Amino acid sequence: MNVIYYSADQDHATWVPGLQAALPHAQVRLWEPGAPLADYAVVWKPPQQLLDEQTDLRAVFNTGAGVDALMKLQLPAGVPVVRLDDAGMSVQMAEYVCHTIIRHFREFDGYETDMGNGKWSFRKPRSRIDYPVGILGLGVLGERVARAVAQFDFPVNGWSRSPKTLPGVNSFTGEAELGAFLAASRILVCLLPLTPDTEDLLNAERLSQLRPGGYLINVARGAHVVDADLLALLDSGHLAGATLDVFRVEPLPKGHPFWAHPRISLTPHTSARTLRSESIAQIAGKIAAMQRGEAVAGVVNTTLGY
Ligand SMILES: NC(=O)c1ccc[n+]([C@@H]2O[C@H](COP(=O)([O-])OP(=O)(O)OC[C@H]3O[C@@H](n4cnc5c(N)ncnc54)[C@H](OP(=O)(O)O)[C@@H]3O)[C@@H](O)[C@H]2O)c1
């Protein structure tokens, strides 16, 4: 069995030996143009050439949860694309989102500024009931985040394509219920996959449906948000702030207005990192299962794009 690995970002010097150790009966190599035909490809943002040349693939494994980069390519017909399931990402996402919500709700940034200025003063405690959290996307990551946020007694709303029954989460479904979901939420967390249906979803019309003093946390993909519309709503005061981990262009270009905005907090696409050893173990386990003819979890619906 032959396995190829390619990544536009990740460190092949550790992934290739890691996969080799997990699949001792396979030959694992770094893909280069003209590489011998492989049975499985393990990839992150591969070039079209890889898929065009590798005509014997039985499956393509994506070393992340989001498959939007792969979905832009011409995929080989009938070859399953398998995403990374949790693999240690959902707990990272839960801690990032809970940290951000609590920092905003408890006004910790304001306290830090005050104390830095030698000022000892109190802010009026806020009521959780006034800060309902809306989570766009209740998949592998969104569900974990929703459960974690509910643990802190915030009212939680969730939006997905299909209805969900999750303890402590009010489920809203599909385009028809998006307006009601936004109107019921003040803190908005985006955990949707990037697809033609969700690109530019968070525009002026949608973001202005959030309760006044809304707060956006985008941890999915930059192209979910219309940057200029977000800036206009922050400047008008309808939105109180935003924490952004993902951007249309990454790294965020120098001079982009997000860098200097006083009510935007930024992180460099780090809310949930791919953890190498967990991910290699998961992918190797799925390759072994496929070799035995078993079904595996995480097969992407290429028609829906996630
Ligand atoms: N910033 C980071 O470090 C980082 C790390 C990992 C992932 N991500 C991003 O997070 C995204 C979500 O990951 P995941 O593993 O939770 O994805 P997932 O398991 O595929 O879940 C996607 C969720 O979005 C819902 N959804 C999709 N399209 C929709 C639509 N048009 N209308 C309403 N709901 C829709 C799905 O509804 P159904 O349940 O009804 O299908 C599902 O609940 C990834 O695609 C990736 O872009 C970011």
Short mmCIF file of C-alpha atoms and ligand atoms in Angstrom, two decimals:
data_model
loop_
_atom_site.label_atom_id
_atom_site.label_comp_id
_atom_site.label_asym_id
_atom_site.label_seq_id
_atom_site.Cartn_x
_atom_site.Cartn_y
_atom_site.Cartn_z
CA MET A 1 0.00 0.00 0.00
CA ASN A 2 1.32 3.44 -0.97
CA VAL A 3 0.46 6.65 0.84
CA ILE A 4 1.42 10.16 -0.25
CA TYR A 5 1.51 13.22 1.96
CA TYR A 6 1.39 16.84 0.86
CA SER A 7 0.77 20.04 2.79
CA ALA A 8 0.93 23.66 1.80
CA ASP A 9 1.50 24.65 5.46
CA GLN A 10 2.28 21.72 7.72
CA ASP A 11 5.66 20.30 8.52
CA HIS A 12 6.29 17.31 6.23
CA ALA A 13 9.53 16.50 8.04
CA THR A 14 7.44 15.21 10.95
CA TRP A 15 4.22 14.14 9.25
CA VAL A 16 5.82 11.69 6.80
CA PRO A 17 7.77 9.72 9.45
CA GLY A 18 4.77 9.94 11.78
CA LEU A 19 2.45 8.40 9.19
CA GLN A 20 5.10 5.83 8.32
CA ALA A 21 5.41 4.76 11.96
CA ALA A 22 1.61 4.49 12.26
CA LEU A 23 1.35 2.50 9.01
CA PRO A 24 4.39 0.19 9.14
CA HIS A 25 3.17 -2.00 6.26
CA ALA A 26 2.71 0.96 3.92
CA GLN A 27 5.21 3.00 1.98
CA VAL A 28 4.66 6.64 2.90
CA ARG A 29 6.32 9.37 0.84
CA LEU A 30 6.13 13.10 0.35
CA TRP A 31 4.25 13.87 -2.87
CA GLU A 32 6.20 15.56 -5.61
CA PRO A 33 5.16 15.97 -9.25
CA GLY A 34 5.58 12.64 -10.99
CA ALA A 35 5.47 10.61 -7.75
CA PRO A 36 4.43 6.92 -8.14
CA LEU A 37 0.70 6.25 -7.93
CA ALA A 38 -0.57 5.90 -4.37
CA ASP A 39 -3.61 4.29 -2.77
CA TYR A 40 -4.25 7.06 -0.26
CA ALA A 41 -3.44 10.78 -0.20
CA VAL A 42 -3.12 12.71 3.06
CA VAL A 43 -3.26 16.39 2.18
CA TRP A 44 -3.72 19.99 3.22
CA LYS A 45 -4.44 22.48 0.42
CA PRO A 46 -2.93 20.34 -2.34
CA PRO A 47 -2.41 21.60 -5.89
CA GLN A 48 -4.78 20.37 -8.62
CA GLN A 49 -1.78 18.60 -10.18
CA LEU A 50 -1.64 16.11 -7.31
CA LEU A 51 -5.24 15.01 -7.85
CA ASP A 52 -4.82 14.97 -11.63
CA GLU A 53 -1.71 12.78 -11.49
CA GLN A 54 -2.83 10.40 -8.75
CA THR A 55 -5.36 8.36 -10.67
CA ASP A 56 -5.42 5.28 -8.39
CA LEU A 57 -6.51 6.91 -5.12
CA ARG A 58 -8.98 5.05 -2.90
CA ALA A 59 -9.46 8.05 -0.59
CA VAL A 60 -8.21 11.56 0.05
CA PHE A 61 -7.69 12.47 3.72
CA ASN A 62 -7.82 16.16 4.65
CA THR A 63 -5.60 17.03 7.62
CA GLY A 64 -8.09 19.56 8.94
CA ALA A 65 -11.82 19.82 9.67
CA GLY A 66 -12.58 22.42 6.97
CA VAL A 67 -12.48 21.07 3.43
CA ASP A 68 -13.20 24.33 1.59
CA ALA A 69 -9.74 24.44 -0.05
CA LEU A 70 -10.20 20.89 -1.39
CA MET A 71 -13.74 21.61 -2.60
CA LYS A 72 -12.39 24.31 -4.92
CA LEU A 73 -10.45 21.64 -6.84
CA GLN A 74 -11.64 19.18 -9.46
CA LEU A 75 -11.99 16.06 -7.32
CA PRO A 76 -11.58 12.55 -8.73
CA ALA A 77 -15.03 11.04 -9.30
CA GLY A 78 -16.10 8.43 -6.78
CA VAL A 79 -13.08 8.86 -4.48
CA PRO A 80 -14.19 9.67 -0.92
CA VAL A 81 -12.81 12.78 0.75
CA VAL A 82 -12.42 12.23 4.48
CA ARG A 83 -12.12 15.15 6.89
CA LEU A 84 -10.38 15.14 10.23
CA ASP A 85 -12.90 14.47 12.97
CA ASP A 86 -12.44 16.01 16.38
CA ALA A 87 -8.78 14.88 16.89
CA GLY A 88 -8.36 17.28 19.82
CA MET A 89 -9.78 20.32 18.01
CA SER A 90 -13.19 20.65 19.63
CA VAL A 91 -11.83 21.17 23.16
CA GLN A 92 -9.47 23.86 21.84
CA MET A 93 -12.39 25.55 20.10
CA ALA A 94 -14.51 25.34 23.26
CA GLU A 95 -11.78 26.96 25.36
CA TYR A 96 -11.17 29.72 22.78
CA VAL A 97 -14.87 30.58 22.46
CA CYS A 98 -15.66 30.37 26.19
CA HIS A 99 -12.59 32.49 26.99
CA THR A 100 -13.68 35.14 24.48
CA ILE A 101 -17.31 35.21 25.63
CA ILE A 102 -16.35 35.45 29.29
CA ARG A 103 -13.68 38.09 28.65
CA HIS A 104 -16.29 40.23 26.89
CA PHE A 105 -19.18 39.52 29.26
CA ARG A 106 -17.13 40.13 32.42
CA GLU A 107 -15.39 43.19 30.85
CA PHE A 108 -11.94 41.85 31.71
CA ASP A 109 -10.31 44.04 29.03
CA GLY A 110 -11.77 47.12 30.71
CA TYR A 111 -10.54 45.98 34.13
CA GLU A 112 -7.08 45.33 32.72
CA THR A 113 -6.94 48.86 31.29
CA ASP A 114 -8.23 50.37 34.54
CA MET A 115 -5.76 48.47 36.73
CA GLY A 116 -2.96 49.33 34.29
CA ASN A 117 -3.83 52.97 34.88
CA GLY A 118 -3.80 52.49 38.65
CA LYS A 119 -7.61 52.79 38.77
CA TRP A 120 -9.53 50.61 41.28
CA SER A 121 -13.17 50.68 40.21
CA PHE A 122 -16.09 48.33 39.68
CA ARG A 123 -18.44 47.85 36.75
CA LYS A 124 -22.08 46.93 37.22
CA PRO A 125 -22.49 43.13 37.04
CA ARG A 126 -24.16 42.04 33.81
CA SER A 127 -26.96 39.52 33.56
CA ARG A 128 -26.37 36.39 31.47
CA ILE A 129 -29.96 36.55 30.27
CA ASP A 130 -29.00 39.72 28.36
CA TYR A 131 -26.17 37.91 26.57
CA PRO A 132 -27.70 35.00 24.67
CA VAL A 133 -25.07 33.22 22.58
CA GLY A 134 -25.90 32.12 19.04
CA ILE A 135 -23.76 29.43 17.46
CA LEU A 136 -23.83 29.13 13.68
CA GLY A 137 -23.11 25.49 12.90
CA LEU A 138 -23.71 22.61 15.31
CA GLY A 139 -21.34 20.07 13.83
CA VAL A 140 -18.32 18.41 15.42
CA LEU A 141 -16.97 21.72 16.72
CA GLY A 142 -20.18 23.73 17.13
CA GLU A 143 -21.88 21.09 19.25
CA ARG A 144 -18.89 20.88 21.64
CA VAL A 145 -18.77 24.67 21.87
CA ALA A 146 -22.53 24.90 22.49
CA ARG A 147 -22.28 22.39 25.36
CA ALA A 148 -19.34 24.25 26.89
CA VAL A 149 -21.05 27.67 26.67
CA ALA A 150 -24.26 26.24 28.17
CA GLN A 151 -22.18 25.05 31.16
CA PHE A 152 -21.65 28.72 32.02
CA ASP A 153 -25.44 29.25 32.11
CA PHE A 154 -25.64 31.53 29.07
CA PRO A 155 -28.80 31.08 27.01
CA VAL A 156 -27.59 29.22 23.88
CA ASN A 157 -29.13 29.23 20.40
CA GLY A 158 -27.81 27.03 17.62
CA TRP A 159 -28.34 27.18 13.86
CA SER A 160 -27.83 24.27 11.50
CA ARG A 161 -29.19 22.82 8.30
CA SER A 162 -31.00 19.98 10.08
CA PRO A 163 -32.81 20.24 13.46
CA LYS A 164 -30.83 19.27 16.58
CA THR A 165 -31.82 18.16 20.07
CA LEU A 166 -29.03 19.24 22.41
CA PRO A 167 -29.52 19.88 26.12
CA GLY A 168 -29.58 23.60 26.88
CA VAL A 169 -29.55 24.64 23.19
CA ASN A 170 -32.49 26.20 21.31
CA SER A 171 -32.29 24.74 17.82
CA PHE A 172 -33.00 26.93 14.75
CA THR A 173 -32.97 25.35 11.33
CA GLY A 174 -32.25 26.53 7.81
CA GLU A 175 -32.61 29.84 6.02
CA ALA A 176 -36.24 30.23 7.18
CA GLU A 177 -35.20 30.41 10.86
CA LEU A 178 -31.97 32.39 10.47
CA GLY A 179 -33.65 35.74 11.15
CA ALA A 180 -35.28 34.47 14.36
CA PHE A 181 -31.97 32.91 15.45
CA LEU A 182 -30.06 36.19 14.96
CA ALA A 183 -32.76 38.27 16.67
CA ALA A 184 -32.56 35.93 19.67
CA SER A 185 -28.74 36.19 19.94
CA ARG A 186 -26.34 38.88 21.12
CA ILE A 187 -23.00 37.09 20.97
CA LEU A 188 -22.60 35.34 17.63
CA VAL A 189 -20.10 32.51 17.11
CA CYS A 190 -19.45 31.37 13.55
CA LEU A 191 -18.58 27.68 13.24
CA LEU A 192 -19.96 26.99 9.78
CA PRO A 193 -18.09 25.32 6.96
CA LEU A 194 -17.29 27.64 4.06
CA THR A 195 -19.56 26.66 1.17
CA PRO A 196 -21.35 28.60 -1.58
CA ASP A 197 -24.36 28.78 0.80
CA THR A 198 -22.40 30.26 3.71
CA GLU A 199 -19.89 32.55 1.97
CA ASP A 200 -20.59 36.23 2.82
CA LEU A 201 -23.42 35.08 5.12
CA LEU A 202 -22.43 37.61 7.78
CA ASN A 203 -23.19 40.80 5.87
CA ALA A 204 -24.77 44.07 7.03
CA GLU A 205 -28.31 42.73 6.73
CA ARG A 206 -27.64 39.65 8.86
CA LEU A 207 -25.29 41.20 11.43
CA SER A 208 -27.72 44.07 12.02
CA GLN A 209 -30.38 41.52 13.05
CA LEU A 210 -28.33 40.67 16.16
CA ARG A 211 -29.45 42.31 19.37
CA PRO A 212 -27.97 45.81 19.88
CA GLY A 213 -24.51 45.64 21.43
CA GLY A 214 -23.82 42.41 19.55
CA TYR A 215 -20.45 40.71 19.56
CA LEU A 216 -19.04 38.55 16.76
CA ILE A 217 -16.61 35.67 17.24
CA ASN A 218 -15.47 34.23 13.91
CA VAL A 219 -13.50 31.02 14.23
CA ALA A 220 -14.62 29.38 10.97
CA ARG A 221 -13.38 31.05 7.77
CA GLY A 222 -12.75 34.70 6.90
CA ALA A 223 -15.01 34.64 3.86
CA HIS A 224 -18.11 34.11 6.03
CA VAL A 225 -17.86 37.79 7.00
CA VAL A 226 -18.14 40.84 4.77
CA ASP A 227 -15.28 42.87 6.27
CA ALA A 228 -16.60 46.33 5.34
CA ASP A 229 -20.05 45.54 6.75
CA LEU A 230 -18.56 44.37 10.05
CA LEU A 231 -16.48 47.54 10.32
CA ALA A 232 -19.51 49.75 9.55
CA LEU A 233 -21.62 48.03 12.24
CA LEU A 234 -18.83 48.36 14.81
CA ASP A 235 -18.45 52.04 13.95
CA SER A 236 -22.21 52.65 14.14
CA GLY A 237 -22.24 51.07 17.61
CA HIS A 238 -24.70 48.29 16.72
CA LEU A 239 -21.91 45.82 17.39
CA ALA A 240 -19.87 46.22 20.57
CA GLY A 241 -16.87 44.27 19.32
CA ALA A 242 -15.48 41.28 17.51
CA THR A 243 -12.85 38.62 18.00
CA LEU A 244 -11.55 37.24 14.73
CA ASP A 245 -9.32 34.21 14.27
CA VAL A 246 -9.75 33.79 10.51
CA PHE A 247 -9.52 36.17 7.56
CA ARG A 248 -10.22 36.34 3.84
CA VAL A 249 -6.50 36.62 3.19
CA GLU A 250 -4.07 34.97 5.63
CA PRO A 251 -1.79 36.20 7.01
CA LEU A 252 -3.98 39.30 7.44
CA PRO A 253 -2.41 41.87 5.06
CA LYS A 254 -0.49 44.76 6.58
CA GLY A 255 -2.63 47.89 6.65
CA HIS A 256 -5.96 45.99 6.82
CA PRO A 257 -8.34 48.05 9.02
CA PHE A 258 -8.87 45.07 11.38
CA TRP A 259 -5.28 45.41 12.68
CA ALA A 260 -5.80 48.77 14.34
CA HIS A 261 -9.50 48.69 15.19
CA PRO A 262 -9.94 49.37 18.91
CA ARG A 263 -12.87 46.96 19.28
CA ILE A 264 -11.50 44.04 17.29
CA SER A 265 -9.29 41.38 18.88
CA LEU A 266 -7.23 39.23 16.56
CA THR A 267 -5.53 35.85 16.69
CA PRO A 268 -3.60 34.22 13.80
CA HIS A 269 -5.91 31.28 12.85
CA THR A 270 -5.02 29.40 15.96
CA SER A 271 -8.33 28.73 17.73
CA ALA A 272 -8.18 24.97 17.04
CA ARG A 273 -4.89 23.64 15.73
CA THR A 274 -4.42 20.31 14.01
CA LEU A 275 -2.62 18.18 16.60
CA ARG A 276 -0.15 16.03 14.74
CA SER A 277 -0.06 12.83 16.78
CA GLU A 278 -3.87 12.66 17.30
CA SER A 279 -4.45 13.40 13.63
CA ILE A 280 -1.94 10.84 12.37
CA ALA A 281 -3.44 8.18 14.66
CA GLN A 282 -6.93 8.98 13.40
CA ILE A 283 -6.00 8.96 9.70
CA ALA A 284 -3.91 5.78 10.05
CA GLY A 285 -6.83 4.11 11.85
CA LYS A 286 -9.20 5.07 9.05
CA ILE A 287 -6.79 3.84 6.34
CA ALA A 288 -6.52 0.52 8.17
CA ALA A 289 -10.33 0.34 8.44
CA MET A 290 -10.74 1.07 4.71
CA GLN A 291 -8.20 -1.65 3.92
CA ARG A 292 -10.43 -4.05 5.86
CA GLY A 293 -13.39 -2.86 3.81
CA GLU A 294 -15.02 -1.02 6.71
CA ALA A 295 -16.86 2.30 6.54
CA VAL A 296 -15.19 5.30 8.20
CA ALA A 297 -16.59 8.46 9.82
CA GLY A 298 -15.98 11.92 8.42
CA VAL A 299 -16.67 11.26 4.74
CA VAL A 300 -17.48 14.64 3.18
CA ASN A 301 -20.70 15.20 1.25
CA THR A 302 -19.14 16.78 -1.82
CA THR A 303 -22.53 17.99 -3.06
CA LEU A 304 -23.12 20.01 0.13
CA GLY A 305 -19.40 20.90 0.32
CA TYR A 306 -18.80 19.84 3.94
N1 LIG B 1 -10.13 28.50 13.12
C1 LIG B 1 -9.70 27.26 13.21
O1 LIG B 1 -8.62 27.02 13.76
C2 LIG B 1 -10.56 26.13 12.69
C3 LIG B 1 -10.20 24.82 13.01
C4 LIG B 1 -11.02 23.79 12.57
C5 LIG B 1 -12.15 24.07 11.81
N2 LIG B 1 -12.46 25.37 11.52
C6 LIG B 1 -13.68 25.66 10.74
O2 LIG B 1 -14.81 25.22 11.47
C7 LIG B 1 -15.75 24.71 10.53
C8 LIG B 1 -16.76 23.82 11.22
O3 LIG B 1 -16.14 22.60 11.61
P1 LIG B 1 -17.00 21.33 12.06
O4 LIG B 1 -16.06 20.21 12.19
O5 LIG B 1 -17.86 21.66 13.23
O6 LIG B 1 -17.93 21.15 10.77
P2 LIG B 1 -19.14 20.12 10.55
O7 LIG B 1 -19.03 19.00 11.53
O8 LIG B 1 -19.16 19.81 9.11
O9 LIG B 1 -20.45 20.96 10.96
C9 LIG B 1 -20.94 21.99 10.17
C10 LIG B 1 -22.23 22.53 10.79
O10 LIG B 1 -22.68 23.63 9.98
C11 LIG B 1 -24.04 23.40 9.58
N3 LIG B 1 -24.27 23.96 8.25
C12 LIG B 1 -23.54 23.76 7.13
N4 LIG B 1 -24.07 24.44 6.10
C13 LIG B 1 -25.17 25.06 6.58
C14 LIG B 1 -26.16 25.89 6.00
N5 LIG B 1 -26.12 26.24 4.71
N6 LIG B 1 -27.16 26.33 6.79
C15 LIG B 1 -27.21 25.98 8.10
N7 LIG B 1 -26.30 25.20 8.71
C16 LIG B 1 -25.30 24.75 7.95
C17 LIG B 1 -24.19 21.89 9.58
O11 LIG B 1 -25.56 21.55 9.69
P3 LIG B 1 -26.02 20.01 9.76
O12 LIG B 1 -25.56 19.52 11.11
O13 LIG B 1 -27.50 20.08 9.70
O14 LIG B 1 -25.36 19.31 8.64
C18 LIG B 1 -23.36 21.49 10.80
O15 LIG B 1 -24.11 21.63 11.97
C19 LIG B 1 -14.86 24.00 9.50
O16 LIG B 1 -15.53 23.82 8.28
C20 LIG B 1 -13.69 24.95 9.39
O17 LIG B 1 -13.92 25.88 8.36
C21 LIG B 1 -11.69 26.40 11.94
#
